[in-house]
Coordinates of N, CA and C in Angstrom, one line a residue:
X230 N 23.6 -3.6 -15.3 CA 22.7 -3.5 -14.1 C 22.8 -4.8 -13.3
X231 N 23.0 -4.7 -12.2 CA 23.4 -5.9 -11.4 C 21.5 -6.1 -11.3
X232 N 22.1 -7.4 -11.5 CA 20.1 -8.9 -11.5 C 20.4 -8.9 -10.4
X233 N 21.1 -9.4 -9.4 CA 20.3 -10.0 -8.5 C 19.7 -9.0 -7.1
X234 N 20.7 -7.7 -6.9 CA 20.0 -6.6 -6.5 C 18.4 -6.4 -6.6
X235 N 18.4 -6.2 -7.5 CA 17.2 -5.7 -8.5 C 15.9 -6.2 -8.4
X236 N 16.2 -8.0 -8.3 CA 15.6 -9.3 -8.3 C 14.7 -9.2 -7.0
X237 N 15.4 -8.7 -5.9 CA 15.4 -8.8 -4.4 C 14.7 -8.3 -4.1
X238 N 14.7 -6.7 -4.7 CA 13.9 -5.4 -4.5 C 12.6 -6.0 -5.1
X239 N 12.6 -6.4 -6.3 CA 11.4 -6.5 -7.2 C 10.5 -8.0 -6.1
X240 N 11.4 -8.7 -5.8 CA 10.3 -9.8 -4.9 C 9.6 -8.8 -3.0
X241 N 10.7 -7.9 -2.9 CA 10.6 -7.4 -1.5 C 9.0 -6.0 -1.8
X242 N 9.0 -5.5 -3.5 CA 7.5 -5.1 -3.7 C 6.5 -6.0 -3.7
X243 N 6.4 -7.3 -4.5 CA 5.9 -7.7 -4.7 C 5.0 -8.6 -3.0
X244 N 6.0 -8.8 -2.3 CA 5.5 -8.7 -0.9 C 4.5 -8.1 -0.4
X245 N 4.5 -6.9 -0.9 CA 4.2 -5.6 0.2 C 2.6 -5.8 -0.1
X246 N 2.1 -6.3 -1.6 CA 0.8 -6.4 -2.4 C -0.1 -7.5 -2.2
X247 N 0.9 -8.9 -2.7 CA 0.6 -10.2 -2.8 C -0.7 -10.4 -1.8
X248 N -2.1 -10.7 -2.4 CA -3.0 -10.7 -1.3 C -2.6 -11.6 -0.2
X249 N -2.9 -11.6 0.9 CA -2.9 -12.7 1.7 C -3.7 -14.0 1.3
X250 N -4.8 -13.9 0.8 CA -5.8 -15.5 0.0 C -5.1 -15.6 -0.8
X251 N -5.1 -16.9 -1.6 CA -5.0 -17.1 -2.7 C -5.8 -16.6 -3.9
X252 N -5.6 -15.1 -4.1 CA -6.5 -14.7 -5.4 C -5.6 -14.8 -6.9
X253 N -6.4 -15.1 -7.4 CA -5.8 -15.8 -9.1 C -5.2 -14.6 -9.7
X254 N -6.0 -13.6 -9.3 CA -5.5 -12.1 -9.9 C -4.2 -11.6 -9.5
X255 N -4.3 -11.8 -8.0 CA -2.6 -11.3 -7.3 C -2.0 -12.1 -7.9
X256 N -2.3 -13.3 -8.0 CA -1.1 -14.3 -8.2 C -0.4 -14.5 -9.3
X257 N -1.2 -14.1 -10.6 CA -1.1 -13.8 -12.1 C -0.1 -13.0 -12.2
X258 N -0.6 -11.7 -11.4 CA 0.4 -10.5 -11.7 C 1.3 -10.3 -10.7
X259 N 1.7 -11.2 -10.0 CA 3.1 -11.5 -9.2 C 4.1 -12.6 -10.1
X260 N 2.8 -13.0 -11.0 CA 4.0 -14.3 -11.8 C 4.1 -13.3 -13.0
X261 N 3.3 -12.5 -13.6 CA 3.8 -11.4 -14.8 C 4.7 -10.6 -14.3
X262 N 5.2 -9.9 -13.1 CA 5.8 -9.2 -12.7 C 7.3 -10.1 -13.0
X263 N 7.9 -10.9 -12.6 CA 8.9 -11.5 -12.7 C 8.9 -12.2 -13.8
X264 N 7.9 -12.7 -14.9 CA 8.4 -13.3 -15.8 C 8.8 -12.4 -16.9
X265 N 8.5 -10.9 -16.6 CA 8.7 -9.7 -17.5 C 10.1 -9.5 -17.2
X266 N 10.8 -9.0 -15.5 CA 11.7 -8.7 -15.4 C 13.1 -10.0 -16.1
X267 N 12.5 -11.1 -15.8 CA 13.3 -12.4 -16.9 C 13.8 -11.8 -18.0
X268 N 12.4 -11.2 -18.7 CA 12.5 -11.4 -20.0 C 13.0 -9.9 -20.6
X269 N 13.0 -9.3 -19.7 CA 13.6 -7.8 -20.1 C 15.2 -8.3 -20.2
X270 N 15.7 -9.2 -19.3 CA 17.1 -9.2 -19.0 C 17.8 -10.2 -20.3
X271 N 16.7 -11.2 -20.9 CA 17.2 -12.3 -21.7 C 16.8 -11.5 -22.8
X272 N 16.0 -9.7 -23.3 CA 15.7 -10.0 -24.1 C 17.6 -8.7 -24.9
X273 N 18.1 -8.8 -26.1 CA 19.1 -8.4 -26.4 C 19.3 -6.8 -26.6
X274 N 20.4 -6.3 -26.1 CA 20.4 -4.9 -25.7 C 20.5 -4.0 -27.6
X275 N 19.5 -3.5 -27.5 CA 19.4 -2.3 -29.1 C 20.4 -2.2 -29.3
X276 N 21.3 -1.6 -30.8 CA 22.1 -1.2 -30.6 C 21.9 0.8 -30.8
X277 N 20.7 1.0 -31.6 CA 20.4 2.5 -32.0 C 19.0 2.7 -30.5
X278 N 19.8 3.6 -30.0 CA 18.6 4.5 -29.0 C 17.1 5.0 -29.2
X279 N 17.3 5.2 -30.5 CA 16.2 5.5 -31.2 C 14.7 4.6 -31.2
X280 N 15.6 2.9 -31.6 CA 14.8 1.9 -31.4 C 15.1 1.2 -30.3
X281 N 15.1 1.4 -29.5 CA 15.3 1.0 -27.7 C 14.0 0.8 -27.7
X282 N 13.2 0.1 -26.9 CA 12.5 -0.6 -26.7 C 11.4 -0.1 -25.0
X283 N 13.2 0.4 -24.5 CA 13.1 0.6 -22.9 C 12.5 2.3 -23.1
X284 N 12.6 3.0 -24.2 CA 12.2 4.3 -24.7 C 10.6 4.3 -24.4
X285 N 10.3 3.2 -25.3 CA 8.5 3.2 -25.2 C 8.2 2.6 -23.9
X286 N 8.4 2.2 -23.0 CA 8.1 1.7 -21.7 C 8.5 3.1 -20.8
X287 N 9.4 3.7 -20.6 CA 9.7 5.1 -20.1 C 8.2 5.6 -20.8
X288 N 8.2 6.1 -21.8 CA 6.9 6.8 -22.1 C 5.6 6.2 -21.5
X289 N 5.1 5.0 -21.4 CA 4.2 4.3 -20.8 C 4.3 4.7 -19.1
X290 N 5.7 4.6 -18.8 CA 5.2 4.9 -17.4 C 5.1 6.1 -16.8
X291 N 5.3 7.4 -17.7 CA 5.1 9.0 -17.6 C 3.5 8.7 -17.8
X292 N 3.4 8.2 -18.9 CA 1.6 8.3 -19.2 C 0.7 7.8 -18.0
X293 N 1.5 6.2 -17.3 CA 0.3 6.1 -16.5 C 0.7 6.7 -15.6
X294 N 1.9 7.5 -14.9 CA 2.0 8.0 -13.3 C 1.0 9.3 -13.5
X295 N 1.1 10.2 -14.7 CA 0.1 11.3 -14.8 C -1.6 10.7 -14.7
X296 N -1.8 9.8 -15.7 CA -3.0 9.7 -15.6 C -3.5 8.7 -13.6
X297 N -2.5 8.6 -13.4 CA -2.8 7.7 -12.0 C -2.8 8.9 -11.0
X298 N -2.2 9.6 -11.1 CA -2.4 10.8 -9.8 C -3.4 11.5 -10.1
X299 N -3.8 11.6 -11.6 CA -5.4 12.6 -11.1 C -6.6 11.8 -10.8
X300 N -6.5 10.4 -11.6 CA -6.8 9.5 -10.5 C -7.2 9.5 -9.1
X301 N -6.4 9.6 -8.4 CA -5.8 9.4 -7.6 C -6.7 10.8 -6.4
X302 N -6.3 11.8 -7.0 CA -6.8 13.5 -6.6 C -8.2 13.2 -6.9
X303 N -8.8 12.8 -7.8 CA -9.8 12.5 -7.7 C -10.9 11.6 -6.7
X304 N -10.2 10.7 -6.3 CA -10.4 9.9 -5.4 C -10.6 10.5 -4.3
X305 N -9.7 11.2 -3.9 CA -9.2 12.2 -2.7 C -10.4 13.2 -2.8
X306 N -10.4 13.9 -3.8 CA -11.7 15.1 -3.6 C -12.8 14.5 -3.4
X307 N -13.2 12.8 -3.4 CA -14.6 12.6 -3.4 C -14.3 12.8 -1.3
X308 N -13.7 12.5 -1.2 CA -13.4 12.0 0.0 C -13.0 11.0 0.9
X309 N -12.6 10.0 -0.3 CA -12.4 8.6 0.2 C -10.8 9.1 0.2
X310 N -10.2 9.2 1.3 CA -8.7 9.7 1.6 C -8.1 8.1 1.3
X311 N -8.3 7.1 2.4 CA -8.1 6.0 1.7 C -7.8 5.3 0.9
X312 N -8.9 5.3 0.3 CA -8.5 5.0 -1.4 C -7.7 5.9 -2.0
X313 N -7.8 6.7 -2.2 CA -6.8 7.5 -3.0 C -5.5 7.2 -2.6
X314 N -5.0 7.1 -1.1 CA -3.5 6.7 -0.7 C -3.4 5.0 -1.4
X315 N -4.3 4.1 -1.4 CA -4.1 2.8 -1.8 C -4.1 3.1 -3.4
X316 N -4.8 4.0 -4.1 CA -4.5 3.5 -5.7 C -3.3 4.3 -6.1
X317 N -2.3 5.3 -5.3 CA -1.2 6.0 -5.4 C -0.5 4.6 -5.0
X318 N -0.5 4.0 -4.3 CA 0.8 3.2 -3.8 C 0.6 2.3 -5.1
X319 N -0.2 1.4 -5.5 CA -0.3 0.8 -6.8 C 0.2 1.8 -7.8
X320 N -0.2 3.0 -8.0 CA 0.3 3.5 -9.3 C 1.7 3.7 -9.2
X321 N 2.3 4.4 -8.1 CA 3.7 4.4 -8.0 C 4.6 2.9 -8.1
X322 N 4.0 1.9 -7.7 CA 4.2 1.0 -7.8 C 4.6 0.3 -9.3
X323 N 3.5 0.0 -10.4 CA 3.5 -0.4 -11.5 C 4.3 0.7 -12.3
X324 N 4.5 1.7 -11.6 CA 5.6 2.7 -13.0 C 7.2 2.5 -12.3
X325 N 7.4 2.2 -11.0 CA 8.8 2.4 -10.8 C 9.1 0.5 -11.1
X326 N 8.1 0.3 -11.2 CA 8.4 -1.5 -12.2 C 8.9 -1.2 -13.8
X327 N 7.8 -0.1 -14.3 CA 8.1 -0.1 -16.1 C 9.4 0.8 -16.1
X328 N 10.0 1.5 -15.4 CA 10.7 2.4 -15.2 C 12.2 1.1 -14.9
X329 N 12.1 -0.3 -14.1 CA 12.9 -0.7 -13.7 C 13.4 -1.4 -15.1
X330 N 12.4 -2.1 -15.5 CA 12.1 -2.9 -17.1 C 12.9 -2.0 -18.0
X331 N 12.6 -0.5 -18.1 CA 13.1 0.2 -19.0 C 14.8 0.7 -18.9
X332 N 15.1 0.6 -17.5 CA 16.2 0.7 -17.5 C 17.1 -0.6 -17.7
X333 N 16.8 -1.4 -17.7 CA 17.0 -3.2 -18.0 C 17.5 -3.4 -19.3
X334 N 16.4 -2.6 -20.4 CA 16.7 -3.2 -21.7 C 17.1 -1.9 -22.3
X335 N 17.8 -1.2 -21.6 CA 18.1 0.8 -22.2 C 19.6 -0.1 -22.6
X336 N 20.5 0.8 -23.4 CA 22.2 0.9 -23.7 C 22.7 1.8 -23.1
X337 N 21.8 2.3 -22.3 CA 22.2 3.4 -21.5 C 22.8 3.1 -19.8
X338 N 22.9 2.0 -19.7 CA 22.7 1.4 -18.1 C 24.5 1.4 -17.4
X339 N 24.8 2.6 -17.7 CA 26.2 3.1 -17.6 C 25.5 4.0 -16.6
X340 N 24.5 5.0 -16.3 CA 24.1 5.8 -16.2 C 23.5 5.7 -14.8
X341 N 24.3 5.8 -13.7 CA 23.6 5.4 -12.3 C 22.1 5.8 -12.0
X342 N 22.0 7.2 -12.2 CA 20.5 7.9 -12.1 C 19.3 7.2 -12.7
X343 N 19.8 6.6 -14.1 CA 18.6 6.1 -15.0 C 18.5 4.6 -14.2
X344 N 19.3 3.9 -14.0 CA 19.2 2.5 -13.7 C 18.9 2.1 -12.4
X345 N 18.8 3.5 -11.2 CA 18.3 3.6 -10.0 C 17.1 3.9 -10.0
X346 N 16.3 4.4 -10.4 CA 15.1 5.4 -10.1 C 13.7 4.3 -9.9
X347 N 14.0 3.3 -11.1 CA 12.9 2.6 -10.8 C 13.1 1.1 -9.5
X348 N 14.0 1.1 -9.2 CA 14.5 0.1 -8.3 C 14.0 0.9 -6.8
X349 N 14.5 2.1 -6.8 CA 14.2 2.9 -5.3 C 12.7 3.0 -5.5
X350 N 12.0 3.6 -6.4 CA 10.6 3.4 -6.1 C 10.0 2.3 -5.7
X351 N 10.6 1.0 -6.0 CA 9.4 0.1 -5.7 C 9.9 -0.2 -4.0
X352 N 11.7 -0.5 -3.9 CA 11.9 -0.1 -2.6 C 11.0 0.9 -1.6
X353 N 10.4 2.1 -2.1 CA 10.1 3.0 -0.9 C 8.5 2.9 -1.1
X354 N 7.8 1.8 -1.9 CA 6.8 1.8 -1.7 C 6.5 0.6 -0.9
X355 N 7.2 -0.6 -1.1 CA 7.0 -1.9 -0.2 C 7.7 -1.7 1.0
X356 N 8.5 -0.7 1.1 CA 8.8 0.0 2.5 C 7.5 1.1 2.8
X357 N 6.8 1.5 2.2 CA 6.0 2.3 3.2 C 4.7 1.2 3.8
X358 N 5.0 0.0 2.6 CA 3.7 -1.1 3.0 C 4.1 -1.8 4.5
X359 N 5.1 -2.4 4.5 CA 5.5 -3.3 5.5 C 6.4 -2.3 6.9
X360 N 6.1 -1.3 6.1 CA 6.5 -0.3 7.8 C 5.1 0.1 8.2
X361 N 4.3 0.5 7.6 CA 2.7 0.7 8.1 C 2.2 -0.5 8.7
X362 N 2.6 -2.0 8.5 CA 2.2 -3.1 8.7 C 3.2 -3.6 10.0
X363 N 4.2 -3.2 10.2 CA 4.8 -3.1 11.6 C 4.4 -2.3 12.5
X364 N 4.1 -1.5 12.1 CA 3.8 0.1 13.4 C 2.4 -0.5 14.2
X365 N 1.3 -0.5 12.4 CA 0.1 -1.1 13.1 C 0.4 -2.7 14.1
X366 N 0.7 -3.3 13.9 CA 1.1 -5.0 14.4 C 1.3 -4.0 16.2
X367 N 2.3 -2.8 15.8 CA 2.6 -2.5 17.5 C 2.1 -1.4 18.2
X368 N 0.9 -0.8 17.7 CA 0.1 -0.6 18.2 C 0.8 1.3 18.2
X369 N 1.3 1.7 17.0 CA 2.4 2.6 17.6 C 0.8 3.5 17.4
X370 N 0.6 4.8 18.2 CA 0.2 5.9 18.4 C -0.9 5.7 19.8
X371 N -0.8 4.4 20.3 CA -1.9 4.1 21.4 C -0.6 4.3 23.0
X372 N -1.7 4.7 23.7 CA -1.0 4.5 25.0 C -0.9 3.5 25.4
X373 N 0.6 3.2 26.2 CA 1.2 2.2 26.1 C 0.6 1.6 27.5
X374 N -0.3 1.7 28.3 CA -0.7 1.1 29.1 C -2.0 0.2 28.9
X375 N -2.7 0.3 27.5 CA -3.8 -0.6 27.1 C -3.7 -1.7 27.6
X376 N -4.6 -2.3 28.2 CA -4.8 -3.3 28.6 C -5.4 -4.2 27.8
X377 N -6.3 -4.4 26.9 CA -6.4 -5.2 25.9 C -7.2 -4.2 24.5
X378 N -6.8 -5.1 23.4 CA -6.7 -3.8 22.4 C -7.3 -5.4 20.8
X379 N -7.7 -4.7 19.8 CA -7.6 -5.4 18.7 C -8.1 -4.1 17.5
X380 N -7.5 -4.8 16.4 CA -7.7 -3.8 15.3 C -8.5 -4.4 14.2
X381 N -10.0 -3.8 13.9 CA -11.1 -4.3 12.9 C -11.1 -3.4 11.7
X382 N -11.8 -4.3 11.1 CA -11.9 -3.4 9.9 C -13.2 -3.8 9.5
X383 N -13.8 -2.6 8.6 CA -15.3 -3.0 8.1 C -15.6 -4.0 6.6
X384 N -16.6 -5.2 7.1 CA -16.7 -6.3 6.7 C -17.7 -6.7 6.3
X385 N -18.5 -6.2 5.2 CA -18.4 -5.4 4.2 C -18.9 -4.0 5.0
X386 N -19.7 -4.0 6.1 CA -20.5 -2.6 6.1 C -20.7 -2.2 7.9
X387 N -20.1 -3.7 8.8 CA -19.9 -3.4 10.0 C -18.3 -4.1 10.3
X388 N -17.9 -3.7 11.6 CA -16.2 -3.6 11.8 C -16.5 -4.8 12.6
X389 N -16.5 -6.2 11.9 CA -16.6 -7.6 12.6 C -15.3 -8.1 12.1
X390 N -14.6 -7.5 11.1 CA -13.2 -8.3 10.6 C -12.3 -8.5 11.7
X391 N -11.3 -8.6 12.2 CA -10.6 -8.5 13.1 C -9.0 -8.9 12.4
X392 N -7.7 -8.1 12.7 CA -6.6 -8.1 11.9 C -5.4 -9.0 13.2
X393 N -5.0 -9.8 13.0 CA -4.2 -10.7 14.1 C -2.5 -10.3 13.8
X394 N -2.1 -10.6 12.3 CA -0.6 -10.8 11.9 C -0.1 -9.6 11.1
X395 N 1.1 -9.4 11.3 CA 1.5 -8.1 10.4 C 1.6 -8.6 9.2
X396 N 0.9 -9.7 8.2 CA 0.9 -10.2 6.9 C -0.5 -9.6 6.4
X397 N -1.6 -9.4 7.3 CA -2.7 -8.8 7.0 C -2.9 -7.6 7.2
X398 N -1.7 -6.9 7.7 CA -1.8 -5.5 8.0 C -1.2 -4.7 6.7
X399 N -0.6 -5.2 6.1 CA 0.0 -4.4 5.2 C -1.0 -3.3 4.3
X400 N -0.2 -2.1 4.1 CA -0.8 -1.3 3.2 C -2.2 -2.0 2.2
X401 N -1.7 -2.7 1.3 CA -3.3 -2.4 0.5 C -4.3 -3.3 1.0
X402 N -4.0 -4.7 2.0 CA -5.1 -5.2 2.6 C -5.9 -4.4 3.4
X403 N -5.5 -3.0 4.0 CA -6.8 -2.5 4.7 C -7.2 -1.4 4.0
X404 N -8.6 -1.5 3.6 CA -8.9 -0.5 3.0 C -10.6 0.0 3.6
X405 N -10.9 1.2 3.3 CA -12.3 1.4 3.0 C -13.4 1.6 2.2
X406 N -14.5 1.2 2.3 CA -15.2 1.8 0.9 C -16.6 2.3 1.6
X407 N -17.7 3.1 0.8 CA -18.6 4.1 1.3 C -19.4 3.0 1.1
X408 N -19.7 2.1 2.6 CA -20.9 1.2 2.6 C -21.8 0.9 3.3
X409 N -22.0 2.4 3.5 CA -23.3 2.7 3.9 C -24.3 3.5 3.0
X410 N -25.3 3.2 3.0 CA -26.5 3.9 1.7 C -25.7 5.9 2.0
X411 N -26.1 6.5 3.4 CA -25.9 7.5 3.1 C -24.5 8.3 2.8
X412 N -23.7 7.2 2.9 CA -22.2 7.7 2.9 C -21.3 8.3 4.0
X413 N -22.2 8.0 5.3 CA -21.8 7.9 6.8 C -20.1 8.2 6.7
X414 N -19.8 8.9 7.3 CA -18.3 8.7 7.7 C -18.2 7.9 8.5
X415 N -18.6 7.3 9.1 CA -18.0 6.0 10.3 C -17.4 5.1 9.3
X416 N -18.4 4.9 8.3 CA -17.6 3.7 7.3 C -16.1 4.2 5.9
X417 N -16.0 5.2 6.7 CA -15.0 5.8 5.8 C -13.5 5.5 6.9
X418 N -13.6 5.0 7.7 CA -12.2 4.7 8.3 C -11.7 2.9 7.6
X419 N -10.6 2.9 7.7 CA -9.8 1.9 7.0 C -9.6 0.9 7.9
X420 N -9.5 1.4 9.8 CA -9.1 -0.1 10.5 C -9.0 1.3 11.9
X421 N -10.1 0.3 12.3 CA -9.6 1.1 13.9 C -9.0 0.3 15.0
X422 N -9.0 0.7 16.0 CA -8.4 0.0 17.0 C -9.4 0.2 18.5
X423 N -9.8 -0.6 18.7 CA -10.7 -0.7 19.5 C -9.8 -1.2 21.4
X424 N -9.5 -0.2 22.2 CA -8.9 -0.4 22.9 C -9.2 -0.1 24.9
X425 N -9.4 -1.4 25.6 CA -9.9 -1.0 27.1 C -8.5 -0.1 27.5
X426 N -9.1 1.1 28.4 CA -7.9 1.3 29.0 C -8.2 2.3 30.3
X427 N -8.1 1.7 31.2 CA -8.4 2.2 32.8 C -10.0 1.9 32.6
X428 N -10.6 0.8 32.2 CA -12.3 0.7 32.5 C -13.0 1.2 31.2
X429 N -12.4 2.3 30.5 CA -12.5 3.2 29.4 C -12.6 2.6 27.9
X430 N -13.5 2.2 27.3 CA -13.2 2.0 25.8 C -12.7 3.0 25.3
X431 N -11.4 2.9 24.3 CA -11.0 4.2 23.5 C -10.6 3.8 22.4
X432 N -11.4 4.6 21.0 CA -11.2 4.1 19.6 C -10.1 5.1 18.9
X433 N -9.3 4.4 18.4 CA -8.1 5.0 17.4 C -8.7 4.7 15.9
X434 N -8.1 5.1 14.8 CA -8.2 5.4 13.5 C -7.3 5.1 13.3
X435 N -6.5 4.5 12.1 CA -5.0 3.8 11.5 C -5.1 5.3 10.5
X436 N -3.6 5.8 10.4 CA -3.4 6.8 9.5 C -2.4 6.1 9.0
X437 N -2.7 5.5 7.2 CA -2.1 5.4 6.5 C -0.7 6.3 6.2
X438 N -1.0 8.1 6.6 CA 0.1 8.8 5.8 C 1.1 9.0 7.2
X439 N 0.8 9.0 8.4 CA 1.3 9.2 9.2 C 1.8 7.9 10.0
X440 N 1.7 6.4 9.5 CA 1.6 5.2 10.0 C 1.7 5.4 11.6
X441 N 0.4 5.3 11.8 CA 0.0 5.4 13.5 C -1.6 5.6 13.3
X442 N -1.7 5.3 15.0 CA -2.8 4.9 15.5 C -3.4 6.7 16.1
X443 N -4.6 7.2 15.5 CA -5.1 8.4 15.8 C -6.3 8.5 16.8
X444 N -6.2 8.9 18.0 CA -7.5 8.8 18.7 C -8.8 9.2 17.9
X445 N -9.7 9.1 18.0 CA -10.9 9.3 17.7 C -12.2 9.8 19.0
X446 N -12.6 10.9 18.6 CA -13.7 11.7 19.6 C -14.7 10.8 19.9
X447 N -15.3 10.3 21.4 CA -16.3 9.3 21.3 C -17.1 10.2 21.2
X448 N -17.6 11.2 21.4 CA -18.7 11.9 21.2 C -19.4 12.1 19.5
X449 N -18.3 11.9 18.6 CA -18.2 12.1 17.2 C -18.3 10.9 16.2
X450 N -18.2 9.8 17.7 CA -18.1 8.3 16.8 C -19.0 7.6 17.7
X451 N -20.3 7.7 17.9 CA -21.0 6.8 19.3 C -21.4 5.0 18.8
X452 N -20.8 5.2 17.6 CA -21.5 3.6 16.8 C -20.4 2.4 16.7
X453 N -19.6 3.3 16.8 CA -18.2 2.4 16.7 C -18.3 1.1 17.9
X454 N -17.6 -0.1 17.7 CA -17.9 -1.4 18.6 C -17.0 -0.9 19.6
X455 N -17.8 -1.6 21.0 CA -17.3 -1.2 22.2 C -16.6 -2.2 22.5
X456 N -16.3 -3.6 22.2 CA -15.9 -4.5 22.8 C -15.6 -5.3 21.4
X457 N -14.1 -6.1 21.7 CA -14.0 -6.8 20.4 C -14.6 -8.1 20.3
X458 N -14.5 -8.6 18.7 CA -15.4 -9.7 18.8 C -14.6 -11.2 18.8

């Protein structure tokens, strides 16, 4: 299995996550991530399939992608759409990693299919992060005649955040959580866009699955900020 391919992809996911602060936790598990893939490559290839190593890691990452999708559906049925798309990108994420690991240290890596699978996933997940984080940066689903425009997010419980660079736009930096006592849907959007246009305030919604900017009914949203901060 060609390393330094592999190497590239695995730093181009690790992008897509890496918080923007310095949090000890990202930063742990961006240095575990690569000191694992090291150590898969230095560690000696089995010679019985039986006791392959890369066997029980394949099984680890069937166990967590099942138990991460109902997860996940669960999330989804409470109604936090949001969340649920952010802990799917992490779960797909951490299995097409054990999946890359397992094909790393398999005797099997003759085998294009098996030694591909986990390398494209983490590719099409740091590609769904940093293409969501382009689109939003350009404002894709707004009309292109706005006159001035900015994209907020709720901080912790009113939309005073404000997002400037496509490093802060990326997939798991915007998120929402229910924080409001009654569980308001206003605080259930992830990043709007707050935009003048002909005299007009008009509020868009970021759609994670559709990466674009969705208008929003003012009649259905009257609390939303009229003016950025």
């Amino acid at each position: 299995m060609k390393t330094i391919p592999t190497f590239v992809v695995l730093l181009f996911w690790i992008s897509s996550w890496l918080s923007t602060s310095p949090e000890k936790g990202a930063v742990f598990g961006a240095v575990c991530c690569i000191l694992g893939f090291i150590a898969a490559h230095l560690a000696a290839k089995p010679q019985s399939k039986r006791a392959s190593p890369s066997k029980a890691t394949a099984v680890l990452a069937t166990a967590l992608l099942i138990i991460g999708a109902l997860l996940a559906l669960m999330t989804w049925a409470e109604g936090t759409s949001a969340s649920g798309a952010i802990m799917l990108f992490y779960v797909f994420g951490v299995v097409g990693y054990l999946l890359l690991l397992s094909a790393i240290m398999s005797p099997n890596q003759n085998k294009r299919g098996y030694r591909c699978t986990g390398a494209l996933v983490l590719f099409l997940m740091a590609s769904w992060s940093w293409g969501s984080a382009i689109s939003m940066y350009a404002h894709r689903g707004v009309k292109t005649h706005t006159g001035t425009a900015c994209i907020l997010v709720p901080n912790p419980s009113e939309y005073d955040t404000e997002l400037n660079s496509i490093w802060e736009m990326r997939l798991p930096q915007i998120r929402s959580q229910r924080t409001s006592p009654s569980g308001s849907y206003i605080w259930e959007y992830h990043a709007i866009l707050v935009a003048q246009t002909d005299g007009r305030t008009e509020h868009y919604n970021w759609s994670k699955k559709w990466m674009r900017f969705e208008h929003l009914d003012p009649v259905r949203n009257p609390y939303l900020p009229k003016t950025c901060p």
